[in-house]
CSV table of C-alpha atoms in Angstrom, one decimal:
chain,number,residue,atom,x,y,z
A,1,MET,CA,-8.8,31.2,-2.7
A,2,GLN,CA,-9.1,33.2,0.7
A,3,PHE,CA,-5.3,34.0,0.8
A,4,ASP,CA,-3.2,36.1,-1.4
A,5,SER,CA,0.2,33.9,-0.9
A,6,TRP,CA,1.2,30.7,0.5
A,7,GLN,CA,3.1,32.8,3.1
A,8,ALA,CA,-0.4,33.9,4.2
A,9,VAL,CA,-1.7,30.4,4.2
A,10,ILE,CA,1.1,29.3,6.6
A,11,GLU,CA,0.4,32.5,8.8
A,12,MET,CA,-3.3,32.0,9.0
A,13,GLY,CA,-4.0,35.4,10.1
A,14,GLY,CA,-1.8,35.0,13.1
A,15,TYR,CA,-3.2,31.8,14.2
A,16,GLY,CA,-0.8,29.5,11.9
A,17,PHE,CA,0.5,27.7,15.0
A,18,TYR,CA,-2.7,26.7,16.4
A,19,VAL,CA,-4.3,25.8,13.1
A,20,TRP,CA,-1.4,23.9,11.6
A,21,LEU,CA,-0.6,22.1,14.9
A,22,SER,CA,-4.2,21.0,15.2
A,23,PHE,CA,-4.2,19.5,11.5
A,24,GLY,CA,-0.6,18.2,11.8
A,25,VAL,CA,-1.3,16.0,15.0
A,26,SER,CA,-4.7,14.9,13.6
A,27,PHE,CA,-3.2,13.7,10.3
A,28,LEU,CA,-0.3,12.1,12.5
A,29,ALA,CA,-2.7,10.4,14.7
A,30,ILE,CA,-4.8,8.8,11.8
A,31,GLY,CA,-1.6,8.0,10.0
A,32,VAL,CA,-0.3,6.1,13.0
A,33,LEU,CA,-3.4,4.1,13.4
A,34,ALA,CA,-3.5,3.2,9.6
A,35,VAL,CA,0.2,2.3,9.5
A,36,GLN,CA,-0.3,0.2,12.8
A,37,GLY,CA,-3.2,-1.8,11.0
A,38,LEU,CA,-1.0,-2.3,7.9
A,39,ARG,CA,1.9,-3.7,10.0
A,40,ALA,CA,-0.6,-5.9,12.0
A,41,ARG,CA,-1.4,-7.4,8.6
A,42,THR,CA,1.9,-8.0,7.6
A,43,LYS,CA,2.7,-9.6,10.9
A,44,LEU,CA,-0.2,-12.0,10.6
A,45,GLU,CA,0.8,-13.0,7.2
A,46,ARG,CA,4.4,-13.8,8.6
A,47,ALA,CA,2.9,-15.7,11.4
A,48,PHE,CA,0.9,-17.8,9.1
A,49,LYS,CA,3.9,-18.5,6.9
A,50,GLN,CA,5.9,-19.6,10.0
A,51,GLU,CA,3.0,-21.9,10.9
A,52,GLN,CA,3.0,-23.5,7.5
A,53,HIS,CA,6.6,-24.2,7.6
A,54,ARG,CA,6.4,-25.7,10.9
A,55,GLN,CA,3.6,-28.1,9.9
A,56,GLN,CA,5.6,-29.0,6.8
A,57,ARG,CA,8.5,-29.8,8.8
A,58,LEU,CA,6.4,-31.8,11.1
A,59,ALA,CA,4.9,-33.8,8.3
A,60,ARG,CA,8.2,-34.5,6.8
A,61,ARG,CA,9.6,-35.9,9.9
A,62,HIS,CA,6.5,-37.8,10.4
A,63,ARG,CA,7.1,-39.5,6.9
A,64,GLU,CA,10.7,-40.2,7.7
A,65,VAL,CA,9.8,-41.9,10.9
A,66,SER,CA,6.9,-44.3,9.5
B,1,MET,CA,-34.6,-12.5,7.8
B,2,TRP,CA,-32.4,-14.8,9.7
B,3,ARG,CA,-31.9,-17.0,6.8
B,4,TRP,CA,-30.9,-14.3,4.8
B,5,LEU,CA,-28.6,-13.0,7.5
B,6,HIS,CA,-27.0,-16.3,8.1
B,7,PRO,CA,-24.4,-16.6,5.7
B,8,TYR,CA,-23.1,-13.1,6.7
B,9,ALA,CA,-22.2,-14.6,10.2
B,10,LYS,CA,-19.4,-16.7,8.6
B,11,PRO,CA,-16.2,-15.0,9.1
B,12,GLU,CA,-14.8,-16.1,5.7
B,13,VAL,CA,-17.8,-14.2,3.9
B,14,VAL,CA,-17.3,-11.1,6.0
B,15,TYR,CA,-13.7,-11.0,5.5
B,16,HIS,CA,-14.2,-11.1,1.6
B,17,LEU,CA,-16.9,-8.7,1.7
B,18,LEU,CA,-15.0,-6.0,3.8
B,19,GLY,CA,-11.9,-6.6,1.3
B,20,ARG,CA,-14.2,-5.9,-1.7
B,21,TRP,CA,-15.5,-2.6,0.0
B,22,LEU,CA,-12.4,-1.4,1.6
B,23,PRO,CA,-10.6,0.0,-1.5
B,24,TRP,CA,-13.8,2.0,-2.6
B,25,VAL,CA,-14.5,3.3,1.2
B,26,ALA,CA,-10.8,4.1,1.7
B,27,GLY,CA,-10.7,6.0,-1.7
B,28,ALA,CA,-13.8,7.7,-0.9
B,29,ALA,CA,-12.5,8.9,2.5
B,30,ALA,CA,-9.3,10.3,0.9
B,31,LEU,CA,-11.1,12.0,-1.9
B,32,ILE,CA,-14.0,13.5,0.3
B,33,LEU,CA,-12.1,14.3,3.4
B,34,GLY,CA,-9.1,15.8,1.4
B,35,GLY,CA,-11.4,17.7,-0.8
B,36,GLY,CA,-13.4,19.1,2.4
B,37,LEU,CA,-10.2,20.0,4.2
B,38,VAL,CA,-8.8,21.9,1.2
B,39,TRP,CA,-12.0,23.6,0.7
B,40,GLY,CA,-12.4,24.6,4.4
B,41,ILE,CA,-8.7,25.6,4.9
B,42,LEU,CA,-8.2,27.4,1.7
B,43,PHE,CA,-11.5,28.5,0.3
B,44,ALA,CA,-13.9,29.1,3.1
B,45,PRO,CA,-14.0,32.6,4.3
B,46,ALA,CA,-12.5,33.8,7.5
B,47,ASP,CA,-14.8,34.0,10.6
B,48,TYR,CA,-15.6,37.7,11.5
B,49,GLN,CA,-14.8,37.2,15.1
B,50,GLN,CA,-12.2,34.2,15.4
B,51,GLY,CA,-10.4,35.0,12.2
B,52,ASP,CA,-8.6,32.1,10.7
B,53,SER,CA,-8.4,30.0,13.8
B,54,TYR,CA,-11.9,28.9,13.4
B,55,ARG,CA,-10.6,26.7,10.5
B,56,ILE,CA,-9.9,24.0,13.2
B,57,ILE,CA,-13.7,23.3,13.1
B,58,PHE,CA,-13.1,21.3,9.9
B,59,ILE,CA,-11.2,18.7,11.9
B,60,HIS,CA,-12.6,19.2,15.4
B,61,VAL,CA,-16.3,18.9,14.8
B,62,PRO,CA,-16.2,15.8,12.5
B,63,ALA,CA,-13.8,14.1,15.0
B,64,ALA,CA,-15.8,14.9,17.9
B,65,MET,CA,-19.1,13.8,16.1
B,66,PHE,CA,-17.8,10.6,15.1
B,67,SER,CA,-15.9,9.9,18.4
B,68,MET,CA,-19.6,9.8,19.9
B,69,SER,CA,-21.3,7.8,17.0
B,70,VAL,CA,-18.4,5.2,16.8
B,71,TYR,CA,-19.1,4.7,20.5
B,72,VAL,CA,-22.7,4.3,20.0
B,73,GLY,CA,-21.8,1.6,17.2
B,74,LEU,CA,-19.4,0.0,19.8
B,75,ALA,CA,-22.2,-0.4,22.2
B,76,ILE,CA,-24.7,-1.8,19.6
B,77,THR,CA,-21.9,-4.3,18.7
B,78,ALA,CA,-21.2,-5.2,22.4
B,79,LEU,CA,-25.0,-5.7,22.9
B,80,ILE,CA,-25.2,-8.1,19.9
B,81,GLY,CA,-22.1,-9.8,21.2
B,82,ARG,CA,-23.7,-10.2,24.7
B,83,VAL,CA,-27.3,-11.0,23.6
B,84,TRP,CA,-26.7,-13.2,20.7
B,85,GLN,CA,-23.3,-14.5,21.5
B,86,LEU,CA,-22.2,-13.6,17.8
B,87,LYS,CA,-18.5,-14.0,18.0
B,88,MET,CA,-17.9,-11.5,15.1
B,89,ALA,CA,-19.7,-9.0,17.0
B,90,ASP,CA,-17.1,-9.7,19.9
B,91,TRP,CA,-14.2,-9.5,17.5
B,92,ALA,CA,-15.7,-6.0,16.1
B,93,LEU,CA,-15.1,-4.6,19.5
B,94,ALA,CA,-11.2,-4.8,18.8
B,95,ALA,CA,-11.7,-3.3,15.3
B,96,ILE,CA,-13.9,-0.3,16.5
B,97,ALA,CA,-12.4,0.7,19.9
B,98,PRO,CA,-8.9,2.0,18.6
B,99,VAL,CA,-10.6,4.1,15.8
B,100,GLY,CA,-13.0,5.8,18.3
B,101,ALA,CA,-10.1,6.3,20.7
B,102,VAL,CA,-8.0,8.2,18.1
B,103,PHE,CA,-11.0,10.2,17.0
B,104,THR,CA,-11.5,11.3,20.6
B,105,PHE,CA,-7.9,12.2,21.0
B,106,ILE,CA,-8.1,14.4,17.8
B,107,ALA,CA,-11.2,16.0,19.3
B,108,LEU,CA,-9.7,16.8,22.7
B,109,PHE,CA,-6.1,17.9,21.0
B,110,THR,CA,-7.8,20.1,18.4
B,111,GLY,CA,-10.2,21.4,21.1
B,112,ALA,CA,-7.2,22.4,23.3
B,113,VAL,CA,-5.3,23.9,20.6
B,114,TRP,CA,-8.3,25.9,19.4
B,115,GLY,CA,-9.2,26.8,23.0
B,116,LYS,CA,-5.7,28.4,23.9
B,117,PRO,CA,-6.1,31.3,21.4
B,118,MET,CA,-9.8,31.7,21.9
B,119,TRP,CA,-10.6,30.9,25.7
B,120,GLY,CA,-7.0,31.7,26.8
B,121,THR,CA,-6.5,28.2,28.2
B,122,TRP,CA,-5.5,24.9,26.7
B,123,TRP,CA,-7.6,22.9,29.3
B,124,GLU,CA,-10.7,23.7,31.6
B,125,TRP,CA,-12.3,21.0,33.9
B,126,ASP,CA,-15.6,21.9,32.4
B,127,ALA,CA,-18.5,19.5,31.7
B,128,ARG,CA,-18.1,18.9,27.9
B,129,LEU,CA,-14.2,18.7,28.1
B,130,THR,CA,-14.3,16.3,31.0
B,131,SER,CA,-16.9,13.9,29.7
B,132,GLN,CA,-15.0,13.6,26.3
B,133,LEU,CA,-11.9,12.7,28.4
B,134,ILE,CA,-13.8,10.1,30.0
B,135,LEU,CA,-14.9,8.8,26.6
B,136,LEU,CA,-11.1,8.5,25.7
B,137,PHE,CA,-10.7,6.5,29.0
B,138,LEU,CA,-13.7,4.2,28.1
B,139,TYR,CA,-12.2,3.3,24.8
B,140,ILE,CA,-8.9,2.7,26.2
B,141,GLY,CA,-10.5,0.5,29.0
B,142,VAL,CA,-12.5,-1.6,26.5
B,143,LEU,CA,-9.5,-2.1,24.5
B,144,ALA,CA,-7.4,-3.2,27.6
B,145,LEU,CA,-10.1,-5.4,28.7
B,146,TYR,CA,-10.4,-7.1,25.5
B,147,HIS,CA,-6.6,-7.9,25.2
B,148,ALA,CA,-6.2,-8.6,29.0
B,149,PHE,CA,-7.3,-12.3,29.1
B,150,SER,CA,-5.7,-15.1,27.5
B,151,ASP,CA,-9.1,-16.6,26.7
B,152,ASN,CA,-10.5,-14.3,24.0
B,153,ARG,CA,-13.9,-14.9,24.8
B,154,THR,CA,-13.7,-13.7,28.4
B,155,GLY,CA,-11.7,-10.6,27.3
B,156,ALA,CA,-14.6,-9.7,24.8
B,157,LYS,CA,-17.3,-10.4,27.4
B,158,ALA,CA,-15.6,-8.0,29.9
B,159,ALA,CA,-14.9,-5.4,27.2
B,160,GLY,CA,-18.5,-5.7,25.9
B,161,ILE,CA,-19.9,-5.0,29.3
B,162,LEU,CA,-17.8,-2.1,30.0
B,163,ALA,CA,-18.8,-0.6,26.6
B,164,LEU,CA,-22.5,-1.0,27.4
B,165,VAL,CA,-22.0,0.5,30.9
B,166,GLY,CA,-20.1,3.4,29.4
B,167,VAL,CA,-22.8,4.4,26.8
B,168,ILE,CA,-24.4,6.4,29.7
B,169,ASN,CA,-21.4,8.9,29.0
B,170,ILE,CA,-22.8,9.6,25.5
B,171,PRO,CA,-25.9,11.6,26.4
B,172,ILE,CA,-23.8,13.5,29.0
B,173,ILE,CA,-21.5,14.6,26.5
B,174,ARG,CA,-24.2,15.6,24.0
B,175,TYR,CA,-26.0,17.5,26.6
B,176,SER,CA,-23.3,18.7,28.8
B,177,VAL,CA,-23.3,22.1,26.9
B,178,GLU,CA,-27.0,22.6,28.0
B,179,TRP,CA,-27.1,21.2,31.3
B,180,TRP,CA,-24.2,22.9,32.8
B,181,ASN,CA,-22.6,26.3,32.2
B,182,THR,CA,-19.5,25.4,30.2
B,183,LEU,CA,-16.9,27.3,28.2
B,184,HIS,CA,-17.9,25.1,25.3
B,185,GLN,CA,-20.4,26.5,22.9
B,186,GLY,CA,-23.7,24.8,22.0
B,187,ALA,CA,-23.9,22.3,19.1
B,188,THR,CA,-23.0,23.6,15.8
B,189,LEU,CA,-25.1,21.4,13.8
B,190,THR,CA,-28.6,20.4,14.9
B,191,VAL,CA,-31.0,18.1,13.0
B,192,PHE,CA,-34.1,20.3,13.0
B,193,GLU,CA,-32.8,23.8,12.9
B,194,ARG,CA,-30.9,25.5,10.3
B,195,PRO,CA,-27.4,25.9,11.5
B,196,PRO,CA,-26.2,29.6,12.2
B,197,MET,CA,-23.6,29.3,9.8
B,198,ALA,CA,-22.9,30.7,6.3
B,199,ASN,CA,-23.3,28.2,3.6
B,200,SER,CA,-19.7,29.0,2.5
B,201,MET,CA,-18.6,27.7,5.8
B,202,LEU,CA,-21.3,25.0,6.3
B,203,PHE,CA,-20.9,23.1,3.0
B,204,PRO,CA,-16.9,22.3,3.5
B,205,LEU,CA,-17.9,21.3,7.1
B,206,LEU,CA,-20.5,18.9,5.9
B,207,THR,CA,-18.1,17.5,3.3
B,208,CYS,CA,-15.3,16.8,6.0
B,209,ILE,CA,-18.1,15.2,8.2
B,210,LEU,CA,-19.0,12.9,5.3
B,211,GLY,CA,-15.4,12.3,4.6
B,212,PHE,CA,-14.8,11.4,8.3
B,213,ALA,CA,-17.7,8.8,8.1
B,214,PHE,CA,-15.9,7.2,5.2
B,215,LEU,CA,-12.6,7.3,7.0
B,216,ALA,CA,-14.1,5.7,10.1
B,217,ALA,CA,-15.5,2.9,8.0
B,218,ALA,CA,-12.3,2.3,6.2
B,219,LEU,CA,-10.2,2.0,9.2
B,220,ILE,CA,-12.7,-0.1,10.9
B,221,PHE,CA,-13.0,-2.5,7.9
B,222,HIS,CA,-9.2,-2.8,7.7
B,223,ARG,CA,-9.0,-3.6,11.4
B,224,MET,CA,-11.9,-6.1,11.5
B,225,ARG,CA,-10.2,-8.0,8.5
B,226,ASN,CA,-7.1,-8.2,10.6
B,227,GLU,CA,-9.1,-9.4,13.7
B,228,ILE,CA,-10.9,-12.0,11.5
B,229,LEU,CA,-7.6,-13.4,10.3
B,230,ARG,CA,-6.1,-13.3,13.8
B,231,GLN,CA,-8.9,-15.3,15.3
B,232,GLU,CA,-9.1,-17.8,12.1
B,233,LEU,CA,-5.4,-18.2,11.4
B,234,HIS,CA,-5.7,-22.1,11.6
B,235,ARG,CA,-8.7,-22.4,9.5
B,236,PRO,CA,-8.7,-23.9,6.0
B,237,TRP,CA,-10.0,-20.8,4.2
B,238,VAL,CA,-7.2,-18.7,5.6
B,239,LYS,CA,-4.9,-21.2,4.0
B,240,ALA,CA,-6.4,-20.6,0.6
B,241,GLU,CA,-6.4,-16.8,1.3
B,242,LEU,CA,-2.9,-16.3,2.6
B,243,GLY,CA,-0.7,-18.9,1.0
B,244,GLU,CA,0.3,-21.2,-2.0
B,245,THR,CA,2.1,-23.2,0.5
B,246,SER,CA,-1.1,-24.9,1.3
B,247,LYS,CA,-1.0,-27.1,-1.8
B,248,GLN,CA,2.2,-28.7,-0.6
B,249,THR,CA,0.8,-29.2,3.0
B,250,GLU,CA,-2.3,-30.9,1.5
B,251,ALA,CA,-0.2,-33.3,-0.9
B,252,VAL,CA,1.4,-34.8,2.2
């Protein structure tokens, strides 16, 4: 390792703020993108289930009427 | 060739294919990018001029590279969608653009944060930085147009045309550092020349670039699956895919 201690890793030779801000925000941006994609998937699954229930309800009513 | 390609134009087939690849691609992205970053941040030597601030390169350069290559991919997809009227090429626009936009944002942000200690300024309206900012607006424009119409095909058409027109910006970004006097340095990596970089810095950088390729693929695959599902939500194959409730519905 290039650094003697974890303290030195954080300090980054005086550039710690810039280096860790860069990596932090980049990580956050990719994380938001990934989580947003996962949540979109959950939302789609929920929309599908709702549609299924609606169709079943309609089918049941149709049977009752006929 | 067309006969061979034909089954791959079916959304269902693509959905399952991407689903099979996704865990491997995502795993490779986490492993390679994680390894490359740890290598670059902790083990690569410090730069003799920039000290440890240069370590931003390990995220800045891969993000900037792929912000452009993803755009080229977006433009090719738009071309396929316009010329061959392939609906899945249209849908891919919605999967690719957000990933490219985030990579562009990362390139701009890390560039600004790197510029502050090295150039003494967060931002300068110079050719490279400005053209990269325009790239971000292009991505946002493509996304906005795609979702702006209630008719999905109209939106995809408009977004595709913007993506195609915007491709002019790519050579401008690429050569901005040669055509104009800019603050930004020249290309770090070129295909034909040996990079002016020690192997101890070059290898972790190349690892990060490879990791970013897998990251881009994983994010795009996942979003493409979402978009296919969204478009095909009422098709029978989705019923088999998403719910056991389908049996009850069919029994009726």
